[in-house]
Coordinates of N, CA, C and O in Angstrom, one line a residue:
M1 N 1.0 -1.2 0.0 CA 0.0 -0.1 -0.1 C 0.7 1.3 0.1 O 2.1 1.5 0.6
L2 N 0.4 2.2 -0.5 CA 1.2 3.6 -0.6 C 1.0 4.5 0.3 O 0.0 4.7 0.9
D3 N 2.0 4.8 1.1 CA 2.1 5.5 2.4 C 2.3 6.9 2.0 O 3.2 7.4 1.1
F4 N 1.6 8.0 2.4 CA 1.3 9.2 2.1 C 2.6 9.9 2.6 O 3.0 10.8 1.8
N5 N 3.1 9.5 3.8 CA 4.5 10.2 4.1 C 5.6 9.8 3.3 O 6.5 10.7 3.1
T6 N 5.7 8.8 2.8 CA 6.7 8.3 1.8 C 6.6 9.1 0.4 O 7.5 9.5 -0.1
L7 N 5.6 9.0 0.0 CA 4.9 9.8 -1.1 C 5.4 11.2 -0.9 O 6.0 11.9 -1.8
A8 N 5.1 11.8 0.2 CA 5.3 13.5 0.3 C 6.8 13.4 0.5 O 7.3 14.4 0.1
D9 N 7.6 12.6 1.0 CA 9.1 12.7 1.4 C 9.6 12.7 -0.1 O 10.7 13.4 -0.5
F10 N 9.3 11.7 -1.0 CA 9.6 11.6 -2.4 C 9.4 12.9 -3.1 O 10.2 13.2 -3.8
S11 N 8.3 13.5 -2.9 CA 8.0 14.8 -3.6 C 9.1 15.8 -3.2 O 9.4 16.6 -4.2
R12 N 9.1 15.9 -2.1 CA 10.1 17.1 -1.3 C 11.6 16.6 -1.9 O 12.4 17.5 -2.2
D13 N 11.9 15.7 -1.9 CA 13.3 15.0 -2.3 C 13.6 15.3 -3.7 O 14.9 15.6 -4.0
N14 N 12.8 15.3 -4.6 CA 12.9 15.3 -5.7 C 12.2 16.6 -6.5 O 11.7 16.5 -7.5
C15 N 12.0 17.6 -5.6 CA 11.4 18.9 -6.1 C 11.6 19.6 -7.3 O 11.1 19.9 -8.2
I16 N 13.3 19.8 -7.5 CA 13.8 20.1 -8.6 C 13.2 19.4 -9.9 O 12.8 20.2 -11.0
S17 N 13.6 18.2 -9.9 CA 13.1 17.3 -11.0 C 11.6 17.4 -11.3 O 11.4 17.6 -12.4
I18 N 11.0 17.4 -10.2 CA 9.4 17.3 -10.4 C 9.0 18.8 -11.2 O 8.2 18.8 -11.9
C19 N 9.5 19.8 -10.6 CA 9.0 21.2 -10.9 C 9.7 21.5 -12.4 O 8.9 22.0 -13.3
T20 N 10.9 20.9 -12.6 CA 11.5 21.0 -14.1 C 10.4 20.3 -15.0 O 10.3 20.8 -16.1
F21 N 9.8 19.3 -14.7 CA 8.9 18.8 -15.8 C 7.6 19.4 -15.6 O 7.0 19.6 -16.7
L22 N 6.9 19.7 -14.5 CA 5.6 20.0 -14.4 C 5.4 21.6 -14.8 O 4.4 21.9 -15.3
V23 N 6.3 22.3 -14.5 CA 6.1 23.9 -15.0 C 5.8 23.8 -16.4 O 4.9 24.4 -17.1
P24 N 6.9 23.5 -17.4 CA 6.6 23.6 -18.7 C 5.4 22.6 -19.3 O 4.9 22.8 -20.0
A25 N 5.3 21.5 -18.7 CA 4.3 20.5 -19.1 C 2.8 21.4 -18.9 O 2.0 21.3 -19.7
N26 N 2.8 22.1 -17.8 CA 1.6 22.7 -17.4 C 1.3 23.7 -18.6 O 0.1 24.0 -19.0
L27 N 2.4 24.5 -18.8 CA 2.2 25.6 -19.4 C 2.0 25.1 -21.1 O 1.0 25.7 -21.9
L28 N 2.8 24.3 -21.7 CA 2.4 23.5 -22.9 C 1.2 23.1 -23.2 O 0.5 23.3 -24.1
V29 N 0.7 22.4 -22.4 CA -0.6 21.5 -22.5 C -1.8 22.5 -22.2 O -2.9 22.5 -23.1
T30 N -1.6 23.7 -21.4 CA -2.7 24.6 -21.3 C -2.6 25.4 -22.5 O -4.0 25.8 -23.3
I31 N -1.5 25.8 -23.2 CA -1.5 26.5 -24.5 C -2.2 25.8 -25.5 O -2.7 26.1 -26.4
L32 N -1.8 24.4 -25.5 CA -2.4 23.5 -26.5 C -4.0 23.5 -26.4 O -4.6 23.5 -27.4
T33 N -4.5 23.4 -25.2 CA -5.9 23.4 -25.1 C -6.7 24.7 -25.5 O -7.6 24.9 -26.2
I34 N -6.1 25.8 -25.3 CA -6.3 27.2 -25.9 C -6.2 27.5 -27.5 O -7.1 27.6 -27.9
S35 N -5.2 26.9 -27.7 CA -5.0 26.6 -29.3 C -6.0 25.7 -30.0 O -6.6 26.3 -31.0
L36 N -6.4 24.8 -29.4 CA -7.3 23.8 -30.1 C -8.7 24.3 -30.0 O -9.3 24.3 -31.0
V37 N -9.0 25.3 -28.9 CA -10.3 25.9 -28.9 C -10.4 27.0 -30.0 O -11.2 27.2 -30.8
A38 N -9.2 27.9 -30.1 CA -9.0 28.8 -31.1 C -9.3 28.3 -32.6 O -9.9 28.9 -33.3
L39 N -8.8 27.1 -32.9 CA -8.7 26.6 -34.1 C -10.0 25.7 -34.4 O -10.2 25.2 -35.2
R40 N -11.0 26.1 -33.3 CA -12.1 25.2 -33.5 C -12.2 23.7 -33.8 O -12.8 23.0 -34.7
R41 N -11.4 23.0 -33.1 CA -11.1 21.4 -33.1 C -12.1 20.8 -32.4 O -12.9 21.5 -31.7
P42 N -12.5 19.5 -32.6 CA -13.6 18.7 -32.1 C -13.6 18.7 -30.6 O -12.4 18.8 -30.1
S43 N -14.6 18.6 -30.1 CA -14.6 18.6 -28.4 C -13.6 17.5 -27.8 O -13.5 17.9 -26.6
H44 N -13.7 16.3 -28.4 CA -12.9 15.3 -27.7 C -11.4 15.6 -27.5 O -10.8 15.5 -26.5
Q45 N -11.0 16.3 -28.7 CA -9.4 16.8 -28.5 C -9.2 17.8 -27.7 O -8.3 17.7 -26.9
V46 N -10.4 18.8 -27.4 CA -10.1 19.7 -26.4 C -10.3 19.1 -25.0 O -9.4 19.4 -24.2
W47 N -11.4 18.5 -24.7 CA -11.3 17.6 -23.5 C -10.1 16.9 -23.2 O -9.8 16.7 -22.1
Q48 N -9.5 16.0 -24.0 CA -8.4 15.2 -23.8 C -7.1 16.2 -23.6 O -6.5 16.0 -22.4
S49 N -7.1 17.3 -24.2 CA -5.8 18.2 -23.9 C -6.2 18.8 -22.6 O -5.3 18.9 -21.5
A50 N -7.5 19.3 -22.3 CA -7.8 19.9 -20.8 C -7.4 18.7 -19.7 O -7.1 19.2 -18.6
G51 N -7.9 17.5 -19.9 CA -7.8 16.4 -19.0 C -6.4 16.4 -18.5 O -6.1 16.0 -17.6
I52 N -5.4 16.2 -19.7 CA -4.0 16.2 -19.2 C -3.4 17.1 -18.6 O -2.8 17.1 -17.6
A53 N -3.9 18.5 -18.9 CA -3.5 19.5 -18.4 C -4.0 19.8 -17.1 O -3.1 20.1 -15.9
S54 N -5.2 19.4 -16.9 CA -5.7 19.4 -15.4 C -4.9 18.3 -14.5 O -4.8 18.8 -13.2
F55 N -4.6 17.3 -15.0 CA -3.7 16.3 -14.2 C -2.5 16.8 -14.0 O -2.1 16.8 -12.5
F56 N -1.8 17.6 -14.7 CA -0.6 18.2 -14.5 C -0.6 19.1 -13.5 O 0.2 19.3 -12.3
A57 N -1.8 20.0 -13.4 CA -1.8 21.1 -12.7 C -2.2 20.3 -11.0 O -1.8 21.1 -10.2
S58 N -3.2 19.5 -11.2 CA -3.6 18.8 -9.8 C -2.3 18.1 -9.2 O -1.9 18.1 -7.8
V59 N -1.5 17.6 -9.9 CA -0.2 17.0 -9.4 C 0.7 18.1 -8.8 O 1.3 17.9 -7.8
M60 N 0.8 19.2 -9.5 CA 1.6 20.3 -9.0 C 1.0 20.9 -7.7 O 1.7 21.3 -6.8
I61 N -0.2 21.1 -7.5 CA -1.0 21.5 -6.4 C -0.8 20.4 -5.1 O -0.2 21.0 -4.2
L62 N -0.7 19.2 -5.4 CA -0.5 18.3 -4.5 C 0.9 18.3 -4.0 O 1.3 18.3 -2.7
H63 N 2.0 18.5 -4.9 CA 3.4 18.7 -4.7 C 3.7 20.0 -3.8 O 4.3 20.0 -2.9
V64 N 3.1 21.1 -4.1 CA 3.0 22.3 -3.1 C 2.5 22.0 -1.8 O 3.1 22.6 -0.9
Y65 N 1.4 21.4 -1.7 CA 0.9 21.1 -0.3 C 1.8 20.2 0.4 O 1.6 20.3 1.6
T66 N 2.6 19.4 -0.1 CA 3.5 18.8 0.6 C 4.5 19.6 1.4 O 5.0 19.4 2.3
W67 N 4.8 20.6 0.7 CA 5.8 21.7 1.3 C 5.1 22.3 2.4 O 5.5 22.7 3.3
F68 N 3.7 22.8 2.3 CA 3.0 23.6 3.0 C 2.9 22.6 4.5 O 2.7 23.0 5.7
L69 N 2.6 21.2 4.2 CA 2.5 20.4 5.2 C 3.5 20.5 6.3 O 3.4 20.3 7.6
I70 N 4.9 20.6 5.8 CA 6.0 20.8 6.7 C 6.3 22.4 7.1 O 7.2 22.5 7.8
G71 N 5.3 23.3 6.6 CA 5.7 24.5 7.1 C 6.5 25.3 6.2 O 7.0 26.4 6.5
V72 N 6.8 25.0 4.9 CA 7.6 25.7 4.2 C 6.8 26.8 3.3 O 5.8 26.5 2.7
V73 N 6.8 28.0 3.8 CA 6.0 29.0 3.3 C 7.1 30.1 2.6 O 7.5 30.9 3.3
M74 N 7.4 29.9 1.3 CA 8.2 30.9 0.6 C 7.4 31.2 -0.8 O 6.5 30.7 -1.2
A75 N 8.1 32.2 -1.2 CA 7.7 32.8 -2.6 C 7.5 31.7 -3.6 O 6.5 31.7 -4.4
P76 N 8.5 30.8 -3.9 CA 8.3 29.7 -5.0 C 7.0 28.7 -4.7 O 6.4 28.3 -5.6
T77 N 6.7 28.6 -3.5 CA 5.4 27.5 -3.2 C 4.2 28.4 -3.8 O 3.5 27.6 -4.4
Y78 N 4.1 29.8 -3.5 CA 3.0 30.2 -3.8 C 3.1 30.6 -5.1 O 2.0 30.6 -5.8
I79 N 4.1 30.8 -5.9 CA 4.1 31.0 -7.4 C 3.7 29.7 -8.1 O 2.9 29.6 -8.9
L80 N 4.2 28.7 -7.6 CA 3.6 27.3 -8.2 C 2.4 26.8 -8.1 O 1.8 26.5 -8.9
L81 N 1.7 27.2 -6.9 CA 0.4 27.2 -6.7 C -0.4 28.0 -7.6 O -1.3 27.4 -8.0
W82 N 0.0 29.3 -7.7 CA -0.9 30.1 -8.5 C -0.7 29.8 -10.2 O -1.7 29.8 -10.7
L83 N 0.5 29.3 -10.4 CA 0.5 28.6 -11.8 C -0.3 27.5 -11.9 O -1.2 27.6 -13.0
A84 N -0.4 26.5 -11.1 CA -1.4 25.5 -11.0 C -2.6 25.9 -11.3 O -3.5 25.6 -12.1
I85 N -3.0 26.8 -10.5 CA -4.5 27.2 -10.3 C -4.8 27.9 -11.4 O -5.9 27.8 -12.1
T86 N -4.0 28.8 -12.1 CA -4.2 29.4 -13.3 C -4.5 28.4 -14.4 O -5.3 28.7 -15.3
C87 N -3.6 27.4 -14.4 CA -3.7 26.6 -15.6 C -5.1 25.9 -15.6 O -5.7 25.6 -16.6
L88 N -5.5 25.7 -14.2 CA -7.0 24.8 -14.1 C -8.0 25.7 -14.6 O -8.9 25.3 -15.3
V89 N -7.8 27.0 -14.2 CA -8.9 27.8 -14.6 C -9.0 28.3 -16.0 O -10.0 28.3 -16.6
A90 N -7.8 28.2 -16.6 CA -7.8 28.5 -18.1 C -8.4 27.4 -19.0 O -8.9 27.5 -20.0
N91 N -8.1 26.3 -18.7 CA -8.5 25.1 -19.2 C -10.1 25.0 -19.0 O -10.8 24.5 -19.8
L92 N -10.5 25.2 -17.9 CA -12.1 25.2 -17.7 C -12.7 26.2 -18.5 O -13.7 26.0 -19.1
A93 N -12.1 27.4 -18.6 CA -12.7 28.5 -19.3 C -12.6 28.2 -20.9 O -13.5 28.4 -21.6
A94 N -11.4 27.5 -21.3 CA -11.4 27.0 -22.8 C -12.6 26.1 -23.0 O -13.2 26.1 -24.1
I95 N -12.8 25.1 -22.1 CA -13.8 24.2 -22.3 C -15.3 24.9 -22.5 O -16.0 25.0 -23.3
L96 N -15.4 26.0 -21.4 CA -16.6 26.5 -21.5 C -16.9 27.3 -22.5 O -18.0 27.6 -23.1
F97 N -15.9 28.0 -23.1 CA -15.9 28.9 -24.2 C -16.2 28.1 -25.4 O -17.2 28.6 -26.3
Q98 N -15.4 27.0 -25.7 CA -15.9 26.2 -26.8 C -17.5 25.7 -26.7 O -18.1 25.6 -27.7
R99 N -17.9 25.3 -25.3 CA -19.1 24.6 -25.4 C -20.2 25.9 -25.8 O -21.3 25.6 -26.5
R100 N -19.8 27.2 -25.4 CA -20.9 28.2 -25.6 C -21.0 28.7 -27.1 O -21.8 29.1 -27.7
Y101 N -19.6 28.8 -27.8 CA -19.5 29.1 -29.1 C -19.2 28.2 -30.0 O -18.9 28.4 -31.2
N102 N -19.6 26.9 -29.8 CA -19.3 25.9 -30.7 C -20.3 26.0 -31.8 O -19.9 25.7 -33.0
H103 N -21.6 26.4 -31.6 CA -22.6 26.6 -32.6 C -22.8 27.8 -33.2 O -23.6 28.1 -34.1
S104 N -22.0 28.7 -33.0 CA -22.1 30.0 -33.5 C -21.4 29.9 -34.8 O -20.4 29.3 -35.1
P105 N -22.0 30.8 -35.7 CA -21.4 30.8 -37.2 C -20.2 31.6 -37.3 O -19.5 32.2 -36.4
S106 N -19.4 31.0 -38.1 CA -17.9 31.2 -38.3 C -17.9 32.8 -38.8 O -18.8 33.2 -39.8
L107 N -16.7 33.3 -38.7 CA -16.5 34.6 -39.2 C -15.8 34.7 -40.6 O -15.6 35.9 -41.0
S108 N -15.8 33.5 -41.1 CA -15.2 33.5 -42.4 C -16.0 33.8 -43.4 O -17.2 34.0 -43.3
N109 N -15.9 33.9 -44.7 CA -16.4 34.5 -45.9 C -17.0 33.1 -46.5 O -17.4 33.2 -47.8
N110 N -17.0 32.0 -46.1 CA -17.4 30.9 -46.6 C -19.1 30.9 -46.7 O -19.5 30.8 -45.6
A111 N -19.7 30.8 -47.8 CA -21.0 30.8 -47.7 C -21.9 29.8 -47.9 O -21.5 28.8 -47.9

């Protein structure tokens, strides 16, 4: 069985590696989600991209909370938490935007 304390220790011991992967992954997949909505791609592609981005953001939030649990309250922890929450909100907004404007007519001159 997975022990939370062991997992939290692993998260803190490998902080640089975890953040080196999660920060660009969050940004790139969130930008991909927004781009898919802007290009009017099918809903399943947007949902898949948003799901992956939300997973990365959730993992980052859990990683930051492991630092909060031991009392580390510094600027990087708040910056990473802000980044993760911003990515979650941006992905949710992209999904809502696509659902709202999915049936609106295109602005192109295709008659």
